[in-house]
PDB file of C-alpha atoms in Angstrom:
ATOM      1  CA  MET U   6       0.000   0.000   0.000  1.00 41.00           C
ATOM      2  CA  SER U   7       1.425   3.377  -0.976  1.00 44.00           C
ATOM      3  CA  LYS U   8       1.340   6.517   1.099  1.00 45.00           C
ATOM      4  CA  PRO U   9      -2.035   8.285   0.705  1.00 42.00           C
ATOM      5  CA  GLN U  10      -1.724  11.510  -1.256  1.00 39.00           C
ATOM      6  CA  SER U  11      -5.205  13.016  -1.354  1.00 36.00           C
ATOM      7  CA  GLN U  12      -7.084  11.775   1.674  1.00 41.00           C
ATOM      8  CA  PRO U  13      -7.992  14.507   4.164  1.00 38.00           C
ATOM      9  CA  GLN U  14      -6.319  14.365   7.523  1.00 43.00           C
ATOM     10  CA  GLU U  15      -8.523  13.263  10.420  1.00 48.00           C
ATOM     11  CA  THR U  16      -7.693  15.247  13.504  1.00 53.00           C
ATOM     12  CA  ALA U  17      -8.917  15.814  17.022  1.00 54.00           C
ATOM     13  CA  VAL U  18      -8.151  18.609  19.455  1.00 58.00           C
ATOM     14  CA  TYR U  19      -5.343  17.735  21.869  1.00 52.00           C
ATOM     15  CA  THR U  20      -7.146  18.071  25.176  1.00 53.00           C
ATOM     16  CA  HIS U  21      -4.192  18.952  27.409  1.00 53.00           C
ATOM     17  CA  GLY U  22      -2.165  21.403  25.331  1.00 50.00           C
ATOM     18  CA  HIS U  23       1.432  22.121  26.391  1.00 51.00           C
ATOM     19  CA  HIS U  24       1.088  24.229  29.517  1.00 47.00           C
ATOM     20  CA  GLU U  25       3.894  23.826  32.065  1.00 59.00           C
ATOM     21  CA  SER U  26       1.605  21.682  34.248  1.00 49.00           C
ATOM     22  CA  VAL U  27       1.227  19.266  31.328  1.00 48.00           C
ATOM     23  CA  LEU U  28       4.928  19.168  30.455  1.00 58.00           C
ATOM     24  CA  ARG U  29       5.659  18.531  34.122  1.00 65.00           C
ATOM     25  CA  SER U  30       4.292  15.016  33.605  1.00 59.00           C
ATOM     26  CA  HIS U  31       5.415  14.575  29.985  1.00 73.00           C
ATOM     27  CA  THR U  32       9.065  15.229  30.809  1.00 77.00           C
ATOM     28  CA  TRP U  33       8.858  12.663  33.633  1.00 89.00           C
ATOM     29  CA  ARG U  34       8.158   9.887  31.121  1.00 94.00           C
ATOM     30  CA  THR U  35      10.962   7.533  30.174  1.00 96.00           C
ATOM     31  CA  ALA U  36      11.273   4.416  28.073  1.00 97.00           C
ATOM     32  CA  ALA U  37      11.556   2.446  31.313  1.00 97.00           C
ATOM     33  CA  ASN U  38       8.359   3.756  32.932  1.00 97.00           C
ATOM     34  CA  SER U  39       6.314   4.151  29.732  1.00 98.00           C
ATOM     35  CA  ALA U  40       7.536   1.621  27.136  1.00 98.00           C
ATOM     36  CA  ALA U  41       8.860  -1.358  29.101  1.00 98.00           C
ATOM     37  CA  TYR U  42       6.679  -3.758  27.073  1.00 98.00           C
ATOM     38  CA  LEU U  43       8.649  -2.796  23.934  1.00 98.00           C
ATOM     39  CA  LEU U  44      12.221  -2.701  25.197  1.00 98.00           C
ATOM     40  CA  GLY U  45      12.914  -6.449  24.963  1.00 98.00           C
ATOM     41  CA  SER U  46      12.230  -6.330  21.215  1.00 98.00           C
ATOM     42  CA  LEU U  47      14.731  -3.556  20.428  1.00 98.00           C
ATOM     43  CA  LYS U  48      18.015  -4.225  18.613  1.00 98.00           C
ATOM     44  CA  PRO U  49      20.948  -1.791  18.375  1.00 98.00           C
ATOM     45  CA  HIS U  50      20.562  -1.272  14.607  1.00 98.00           C
ATOM     46  CA  MET U  51      16.829  -0.469  14.525  1.00 98.00           C
ATOM     47  CA  LYS U  52      15.220   2.503  12.827  1.00 98.00           C
ATOM     48  CA  ILE U  53      12.375   3.835  15.011  1.00 99.00           C
ATOM     49  CA  LEU U  54       9.518   6.279  14.498  1.00 98.00           C
ATOM     50  CA  ASP U  55       8.233   7.818  17.747  1.00 98.00           C
ATOM     51  CA  ILE U  56       4.791   9.348  17.133  1.00 98.00           C
ATOM     52  CA  GLY U  57       3.533  12.096  19.441  1.00 96.00           C
ATOM     53  CA  CYS U  58       7.012  12.548  20.861  1.00 96.00           C
ATOM     54  CA  GLY U  59       6.200  15.700  22.848  1.00 94.00           C
ATOM     55  CA  PRO U  60       9.261  17.012  24.729  1.00 94.00           C
ATOM     56  CA  GLY U  61      11.305  14.018  23.578  1.00 96.00           C
ATOM     57  CA  THR U  62      12.276  12.223  26.782  1.00 96.00           C
ATOM     58  CA  ILE U  63      11.082   8.798  25.598  1.00 97.00           C
ATOM     59  CA  THR U  64      12.478   9.524  22.123  1.00 98.00           C
ATOM     60  CA  ALA U  65      15.915  10.242  23.559  1.00 98.00           C
ATOM     61  CA  ASP U  66      15.836   7.046  25.624  1.00 98.00           C
ATOM     62  CA  LEU U  67      14.956   5.032  22.522  1.00 98.00           C
ATOM     63  CA  ALA U  68      17.838   6.659  20.634  1.00 98.00           C
ATOM     64  CA  GLU U  69      20.250   5.583  23.367  1.00 98.00           C
ATOM     65  CA  LEU U  70      18.912   2.029  23.116  1.00 98.00           C
ATOM     66  CA  VAL U  71      19.589   1.826  19.344  1.00 98.00           C
ATOM     67  CA  PRO U  72      23.114   3.316  19.123  1.00 98.00           C
ATOM     68  CA  ASP U  73      23.696   1.870  15.643  1.00 98.00           C
ATOM     69  CA  GLY U  74      20.215   2.841  14.476  1.00 98.00           C
ATOM     70  CA  HIS U  75      18.156   6.017  14.208  1.00 98.00           C
ATOM     71  CA  VAL U  76      15.045   7.525  15.809  1.00 98.00           C
ATOM     72  CA  THR U  77      12.649  10.020  14.234  1.00 98.00           C
ATOM     73  CA  GLY U  78      10.358  11.797  16.679  1.00 98.00           C
ATOM     74  CA  VAL U  79       7.240  13.445  15.265  1.00 98.00           C
ATOM     75  CA  ASP U  80       4.478  15.573  16.752  1.00 95.00           C
ATOM     76  CA  ARG U  81       1.595  17.667  15.430  1.00 91.00           C
ATOM     77  CA  ALA U  82       2.647  20.655  17.554  1.00 87.00           C
ATOM     78  CA  PRO U  83       5.692  22.387  16.014  1.00 91.00           C
ATOM     79  CA  GLY U  84       6.488  24.363  19.165  1.00 90.00           C
ATOM     80  CA  ILE U  85       7.102  21.338  21.379  1.00 91.00           C
ATOM     81  CA  LEU U  86       9.702  19.991  18.943  1.00 95.00           C
ATOM     82  CA  GLU U  87      12.172  22.695  19.965  1.00 94.00           C
ATOM     83  CA  GLN U  88      12.118  21.286  23.477  1.00 93.00           C
ATOM     84  CA  ALA U  89      12.536  17.779  22.071  1.00 96.00           C
ATOM     85  CA  ARG U  90      15.582  18.868  20.063  1.00 97.00           C
ATOM     86  CA  ALA U  91      17.030  20.497  23.172  1.00 95.00           C
ATOM     87  CA  THR U  92      16.506  17.267  25.135  1.00 95.00           C
ATOM     88  CA  ALA U  93      18.419  15.277  22.506  1.00 97.00           C
ATOM     89  CA  ALA U  94      21.183  17.886  22.298  1.00 97.00           C
ATOM     90  CA  GLU U  95      21.660  17.953  26.072  1.00 96.00           C
ATOM     91  CA  ARG U  96      22.185  14.195  25.985  1.00 97.00           C
ATOM     92  CA  GLY U  97      24.629  14.391  23.069  1.00 98.00           C
ATOM     93  CA  LEU U  98      22.548  12.221  20.757  1.00 98.00           C
ATOM     94  CA  GLY U  99      23.440  12.263  17.071  1.00 97.00           C
ATOM     95  CA  ASN U 100      21.057   9.533  15.900  1.00 98.00           C
ATOM     96  CA  VAL U 101      17.751  11.343  16.421  1.00 98.00           C
ATOM     97  CA  GLU U 102      15.767  13.934  14.469  1.00 98.00           C
ATOM     98  CA  PHE U 103      12.353  15.566  14.825  1.00 98.00           C
ATOM     99  CA  ALA U 104       9.619  16.657  12.435  1.00 97.00           C
ATOM    100  CA  VAL U 105       5.978  17.729  12.316  1.00 97.00           C
ATOM    101  CA  ALA U 106       3.578  14.946  11.297  1.00 96.00           C
ATOM    102  CA  ASP U 107      -0.024  13.747  11.586  1.00 94.00           C
ATOM    103  CA  VAL U 108      -0.387  10.067  12.422  1.00 95.00           C
ATOM    104  CA  HIS U 109      -3.408   9.793  10.111  1.00 94.00           C
ATOM    105  CA  ALA U 110      -1.267  10.650   7.064  1.00 95.00           C
ATOM    106  CA  LEU U 111       2.420  10.000   7.687  1.00 97.00           C
ATOM    107  CA  ASP U 112       4.849  11.496   5.181  1.00 96.00           C
ATOM    108  CA  PHE U 113       7.052   8.393   4.975  1.00 98.00           C
ATOM    109  CA  PRO U 114       7.257   5.613   2.351  1.00 98.00           C
ATOM    110  CA  ASP U 115       5.917   2.138   2.972  1.00 98.00           C
ATOM    111  CA  ASP U 116       8.126  -0.249   4.972  1.00 98.00           C
ATOM    112  CA  THR U 117      10.457   2.434   6.391  1.00 98.00           C
ATOM    113  CA  PHE U 118      10.810   1.704  10.118  1.00 98.00           C
ATOM    114  CA  CYS U 119      11.701  -1.307  12.234  1.00 98.00           C
ATOM    115  CA  VAL U 120       9.522   0.018  15.075  1.00 99.00           C
ATOM    116  CA  VAL U 121       6.672   2.528  15.058  1.00 98.00           C
ATOM    117  CA  HIS U 122       5.890   3.624  18.608  1.00 98.00           C
ATOM    118  CA  ALA U 123       3.099   5.802  20.028  1.00 98.00           C
ATOM    119  CA  HIS U 124       2.627   6.576  23.712  1.00 98.00           C
ATOM    120  CA  GLN U 125      -0.569   8.297  24.911  1.00 96.00           C
ATOM    121  CA  VAL U 126      -1.464   9.233  21.332  1.00 96.00           C
ATOM    122  CA  LEU U 127      -4.455   7.216  20.130  1.00 97.00           C
ATOM    123  CA  GLN U 128      -6.671   8.525  22.927  1.00 96.00           C
ATOM    124  CA  HIS U 129      -6.364  11.969  21.340  1.00 93.00           C
ATOM    125  CA  VAL U 130      -6.749  11.265  17.605  1.00 94.00           C
ATOM    126  CA  GLY U 131      -9.829  11.522  15.419  1.00 91.00           C
ATOM    127  CA  ASP U 132      -9.560   8.056  13.854  1.00 96.00           C
ATOM    128  CA  PRO U 133      -7.412   5.597  15.813  1.00 97.00           C
ATOM    129  CA  VAL U 134      -8.073   2.730  13.383  1.00 98.00           C
ATOM    130  CA  ARG U 135      -6.818   4.764  10.453  1.00 97.00           C
ATOM    131  CA  ALA U 136      -3.846   5.863  12.558  1.00 97.00           C
ATOM    132  CA  LEU U 137      -2.935   2.226  13.218  1.00 98.00           C
ATOM    133  CA  ARG U 138      -3.206   1.427   9.504  1.00 98.00           C
ATOM    134  CA  GLU U 139      -0.762   4.248   8.782  1.00 98.00           C
ATOM    135  CA  MET U 140       1.590   3.019  11.486  1.00 98.00           C
ATOM    136  CA  HIS U 141       1.414  -0.462   9.975  1.00 98.00           C
ATOM    137  CA  ARG U 142       2.047   0.896   6.468  1.00 98.00           C
ATOM    138  CA  VAL U 143       5.328   2.566   7.380  1.00 98.00           C
ATOM    139  CA  THR U 144       6.574  -0.433   9.415  1.00 98.00           C
ATOM    140  CA  LYS U 145       8.954  -2.861   7.715  1.00 98.00           C
ATOM    141  CA  PRO U 146       7.887  -6.505   7.350  1.00 98.00           C
ATOM    142  CA  GLY U 147       8.943  -8.242  10.543  1.00 98.00           C
ATOM    143  CA  GLY U 148       8.902  -4.930  12.416  1.00 98.00           C
ATOM    144  CA  TYR U 149       6.773  -3.817  15.347  1.00 98.00           C
ATOM    145  CA  ILE U 150       3.873  -1.456  15.954  1.00 98.00           C
ATOM    146  CA  ALA U 151       3.969  -0.520  19.654  1.00 98.00           C
ATOM    147  CA  VAL U 152       1.161   1.460  21.303  1.00 98.00           C
ATOM    148  CA  ARG U 153       0.405   2.324  24.936  1.00 98.00           C
ATOM    149  CA  ASP U 154      -2.523   4.407  26.168  1.00 98.00           C
ATOM    150  CA  GLY U 155      -4.038   5.231  29.519  1.00 98.00           C
ATOM    151  CA  ASP U 156      -7.601   4.342  30.482  1.00 98.00           C
ATOM    152  CA  TYR U 157      -9.261   7.098  32.501  1.00 98.00           C
ATOM    153  CA  LEU U 158     -12.349   5.156  33.555  1.00 98.00           C
ATOM    154  CA  ALA U 159     -10.100   2.478  35.063  1.00 98.00           C
ATOM    155  CA  MET U 160      -8.073   4.961  37.136  1.00 98.00           C
ATOM    156  CA  ALA U 161      -8.412   4.394  40.876  1.00 98.00           C
ATOM    157  CA  TRP U 162      -7.524   6.358  43.972  1.00 98.00           C
ATOM    158  CA  TYR U 163      -7.904   6.381  47.715  1.00 98.00           C
ATOM    159  CA  PRO U 164      -9.317   7.978  49.800  1.00 98.00           C
ATOM    160  CA  ALA U 165     -12.581   8.628  47.990  1.00 97.00           C
ATOM    161  CA  SER U 166     -13.232  12.210  46.933  1.00 97.00           C
ATOM    162  CA  GLN U 167     -16.406  13.584  45.377  1.00 97.00           C
ATOM    163  CA  GLY U 168     -14.387  16.418  43.859  1.00 97.00           C
ATOM    164  CA  MET U 169     -12.102  13.964  42.098  1.00 97.00           C
ATOM    165  CA  ASP U 170     -15.108  11.959  40.919  1.00 98.00           C
ATOM    166  CA  ASP U 171     -16.297  15.236  39.403  1.00 97.00           C
ATOM    167  CA  TRP U 172     -12.859  15.706  37.807  1.00 96.00           C
ATOM    168  CA  LEU U 173     -12.962  12.286  36.138  1.00 97.00           C
ATOM    169  CA  ASP U 174     -16.476  12.823  34.814  1.00 97.00           C
ATOM    170  CA  LEU U 175     -15.569  16.257  33.467  1.00 95.00           C
ATOM    171  CA  TYR U 176     -12.283  15.178  31.912  1.00 93.00           C
ATOM    172  CA  ARG U 177     -13.933  12.299  30.023  1.00 96.00           C
ATOM    173  CA  ARG U 178     -16.649  14.627  28.705  1.00 94.00           C
ATOM    174  CA  VAL U 179     -14.107  17.253  27.592  1.00 93.00           C
ATOM    175  CA  ALA U 180     -11.902  14.664  25.882  1.00 92.00           C
ATOM    176  CA  ARG U 181     -14.838  13.216  23.951  1.00 94.00           C
ATOM    177  CA  ALA U 182     -16.080  16.683  23.000  1.00 92.00           C
ATOM    178  CA  ASN U 183     -12.616  17.216  21.505  1.00 89.00           C
ATOM    179  CA  GLY U 184     -12.968  14.084  19.366  1.00 92.00           C
ATOM    180  CA  GLY U 185     -10.830  11.761  21.492  1.00 94.00           C
ATOM    181  CA  GLU U 186     -11.413   8.586  23.517  1.00 97.00           C
ATOM    182  CA  PRO U 187     -10.176   8.887  27.121  1.00 97.00           C
ATOM    183  CA  ASP U 188     -10.720   5.181  27.827  1.00 98.00           C
ATOM    184  CA  ALA U 189      -8.428   4.151  24.977  1.00 98.00           C
ATOM    185  CA  GLY U 190      -6.350   1.591  26.858  1.00 98.00           C
ATOM    186  CA  ARG U 191      -9.065  -1.063  26.858  1.00 98.00           C
ATOM    187  CA  ARG U 192      -9.787  -0.466  23.160  1.00 98.00           C
ATOM    188  CA  LEU U 193      -6.298  -0.872  21.682  1.00 98.00           C
ATOM    189  CA  LYS U 194      -6.632  -4.553  20.816  1.00 98.00           C
ATOM    190  CA  SER U 195     -10.035  -3.966  19.230  1.00 98.00           C
ATOM    191  CA  TRP U 196      -8.746  -1.019  17.193  1.00 98.00           C
ATOM    192  CA  ALA U 197      -5.751  -3.066  16.047  1.00 98.00           C
ATOM    193  CA  LEU U 198      -7.987  -5.897  14.860  1.00 98.00           C
ATOM    194  CA  ARG U 199     -10.225  -3.435  13.002  1.00 98.00           C
ATOM    195  CA  ALA U 200      -7.111  -1.979  11.369  1.00 98.00           C
ATOM    196  CA  GLY U 201      -6.223  -5.420  10.043  1.00 97.00           C
ATOM    197  CA  LEU U 202      -3.191  -5.929  12.285  1.00 97.00           C
ATOM    198  CA  THR U 203      -2.219  -9.478  13.205  1.00 93.00           C
ATOM    199  CA  ASP U 204       0.230 -11.111  15.618  1.00 97.00           C
ATOM    200  CA  ILE U 205      -0.995  -8.864  18.429  1.00 98.00           C
ATOM    201  CA  THR U 206       0.327  -9.167  21.966  1.00 98.00           C
ATOM    202  CA  ALA U 207      -1.928  -7.220  24.333  1.00 98.00           C
ATOM    203  CA  THR U 208      -0.667  -6.384  27.828  1.00 98.00           C
ATOM    204  CA  SER U 209      -1.189  -3.789  30.533  1.00 98.00           C
ATOM    205  CA  SER U 210       0.889  -1.897  33.081  1.00 98.00           C
ATOM    206  CA  THR U 211       0.406   0.921  35.542  1.00 98.00           C
ATOM    207  CA  TRP U 212       1.855   4.070  36.932  1.00 97.00           C
ATOM    208  CA  THR U 213       1.282   4.151  40.684  1.00 98.00           C
ATOM    209  CA  PHE U 214       1.823   7.188  42.899  1.00 97.00           C
ATOM    210  CA  ALA U 215       1.976   6.422  46.599  1.00 98.00           C
ATOM    211  CA  ASP U 216       4.777   8.074  48.541  1.00 96.00           C
ATOM    212  CA  THR U 217       4.537  11.639  49.812  1.00 96.00           C
ATOM    213  CA  ASP U 218       6.620  13.272  47.077  1.00 94.00           C
ATOM    214  CA  GLU U 219       4.880  11.357  44.285  1.00 95.00           C
ATOM    215  CA  ILE U 220       1.433  12.272  45.582  1.00 97.00           C
ATOM    216  CA  ALA U 221       2.373  15.934  45.994  1.00 96.00           C
ATOM    217  CA  TRP U 222       3.721  16.021  42.430  1.00 94.00           C
ATOM    218  CA  TRP U 223       0.752  14.189  40.847  1.00 96.00           C
ATOM    219  CA  SER U 224      -1.964  16.072  42.713  1.00 96.00           C
ATOM    220  CA  GLY U 225      -0.219  19.399  42.187  1.00 94.00           C
ATOM    221  CA  LEU U 226       0.139  19.058  38.445  1.00 91.00           C
ATOM    222  CA  TRP U 227      -3.530  18.080  38.054  1.00 94.00           C
ATOM    223  CA  ALA U 228      -4.663  20.886  40.335  1.00 94.00           C
ATOM    224  CA  ASP U 229      -2.709  23.337  38.170  1.00 91.00           C
ATOM    225  CA  ARG U 230      -3.758  21.704  34.898  1.00 88.00           C
ATOM    226  CA  THR U 231      -7.422  21.972  35.877  1.00 91.00           C
ATOM    227  CA  LEU U 232      -7.160  25.767  36.082  1.00 90.00           C
ATOM    228  CA  ALA U 233      -4.394  26.811  33.689  1.00 82.00           C
ATOM    229  CA  SER U 234      -4.044  24.379  30.764  1.00 76.00           C
ATOM    230  CA  ALA U 235      -5.797  24.119  27.418  1.00 80.00           C
ATOM    231  CA  TYR U 236      -8.032  21.505  29.060  1.00 83.00           C
ATOM    232  CA  ALA U 237      -9.430  24.220  31.358  1.00 85.00           C
ATOM    233  CA  ASP U 238     -10.083  26.530  28.399  1.00 86.00           C
ATOM    234  CA  ARG U 239     -11.861  23.809  26.472  1.00 87.00           C
ATOM    235  CA  ALA U 240     -13.989  22.876  29.463  1.00 90.00           C
ATOM    236  CA  THR U 241     -15.240  26.444  29.927  1.00 91.00           C
ATOM    237  CA  GLU U 242     -15.436  27.476  26.272  1.00 90.00           C
ATOM    238  CA  GLY U 243     -17.347  24.279  25.463  1.00 89.00           C
ATOM    239  CA  GLY U 244     -19.883  24.979  28.208  1.00 94.00           C
ATOM    240  CA  LEU U 245     -18.932  21.806  30.087  1.00 93.00           C
ATOM    241  CA  ALA U 246     -17.837  23.542  33.296  1.00 93.00           C
ATOM    242  CA  THR U 247     -17.756  26.964  34.898  1.00 95.00           C
ATOM    243  CA  VAL U 248     -14.628  28.563  36.302  1.00 95.00           C
ATOM    244  CA  GLU U 249     -16.069  28.033  39.781  1.00 96.00           C
ATOM    245  CA  GLN U 250     -16.508  24.308  39.112  1.00 96.00           C
ATOM    246  CA  LEU U 251     -12.929  24.054  37.893  1.00 96.00           C
ATOM    247  CA  ARG U 252     -11.702  25.798  41.025  1.00 96.00           C
ATOM    248  CA  ALA U 253     -13.610  23.297  43.149  1.00 97.00           C
ATOM    249  CA  VAL U 254     -12.071  20.377  41.259  1.00 96.00           C
ATOM    250  CA  SER U 255      -8.590  21.893  41.565  1.00 96.00           C
ATOM    251  CA  GLU U 256      -8.995  22.318  45.299  1.00 98.00           C
ATOM    252  CA  ALA U 257     -10.274  18.732  45.580  1.00 98.00           C
ATOM    253  CA  TRP U 258      -7.006  17.550  44.023  1.00 97.00           C
ATOM    254  CA  ARG U 259      -4.999  19.603  46.522  1.00 97.00           C
ATOM    255  CA  GLU U 260      -7.028  18.404  49.512  1.00 98.00           C
ATOM    256  CA  TRP U 261      -6.663  14.791  48.438  1.00 98.00           C
ATOM    257  CA  GLY U 262      -2.936  15.288  47.876  1.00 98.00           C
ATOM    258  CA  ARG U 263      -2.485  16.392  51.471  1.00 97.00           C
ATOM    259  CA  ARG U 264      -3.769  13.063  52.769  1.00 97.00           C
ATOM    260  CA  GLU U 265      -1.102  10.857  54.306  1.00 97.00           C
ATOM    261  CA  ASP U 266      -2.827   7.727  52.988  1.00 98.00           C
ATOM    262  CA  ALA U 267      -3.338   9.006  49.420  1.00 98.00           C
ATOM    263  CA  TRP U 268      -2.734   6.490  46.603  1.00 98.00           C
ATOM    264  CA  PHE U 269      -3.394   6.710  42.851  1.00 98.00           C
ATOM    265  CA  THR U 270      -2.957   4.267  39.974  1.00 98.00           C
ATOM    266  CA  VAL U 271      -3.105   4.898  36.231  1.00 98.00           C
ATOM    267  CA  PRO U 272      -3.711   1.719  34.180  1.00 98.00           C
ATOM    268  CA  HIS U 273      -2.512   1.479  30.580  1.00 98.00           C
ATOM    269  CA  GLY U 274      -3.375  -0.871  27.769  1.00 98.00           C
ATOM    270  CA  GLU U 275      -0.506  -1.912  25.497  1.00 98.00           C
ATOM    271  CA  ILE U 276      -0.273  -3.654  22.145  1.00 98.00           C
ATOM    272  CA  LEU U 277       2.849  -4.945  20.419  1.00 98.00           C
ATOM    273  CA  CYS U 278       2.044  -6.045  16.863  1.00 98.00           C
ATOM    274  CA  ARG U 279       4.496  -7.800  14.543  1.00 98.00           C
ATOM    275  CA  LYS U 280       4.064  -6.999  10.850  1.00 98.00           C
ATOM    276  CA  ALA U 281       3.928 -10.097   8.680  1.00 97.00           C
ATOM    277  CA  THR U 282       6.984 -10.830   6.551  1.00 92.00           C
TER     278      THR U 282
END
């Protein structure tokens, strides 16, 4: 299958945007804590495409893991790529480059990459099945399509908090109003099958925040994100919440984060698909 030339791009609005409170979590992500299911399949010579690379921390880790290969990080937001380039430069990496791209219509020939990776991307796109077909198209025979996404409805925390229940309900409504699917993790296998992918290994893993510093960091970034990020703007501009409601949700995050017994887990679905030779 050749690269599509005339099909319109299918897009969705990225719910979070790139406010500092968002990048606070994005720059925390590493290949170890966000792509462990893939790492055992990597070889030093591989050519990798990292879709939705954001500030480039996972991309840089992947580049270090394929010293004889090459990594291309792509994102729809041109501005964030400057931070990604800075991340790679600070780590002295010469086998990585960055470009603007839309996963629904990738500007690469068929059978280009050994691995096509996307972390926390499909929950935000307009057509995840089409995105997976594009990822499959640019993967070499015998190569891997690797996808990991969170599942908001499956998130769990303790102690209970009505304000955080309100946050989860609001976030899921805002994400869907933007054209995304916040409960993507549980759907990855289904989307892959609909895209015609075969040899699918479906797994799951979690991020868990439990000690005092982790809880303070996690609750603080969500309290800030609720008031100051693009997510807050989209909630109010879309008529899904008032500023007062957002303030109440933000304060609920802070109150919960002050609890000594606070605990939070973020489940992720994962798929690792091998392209037929």
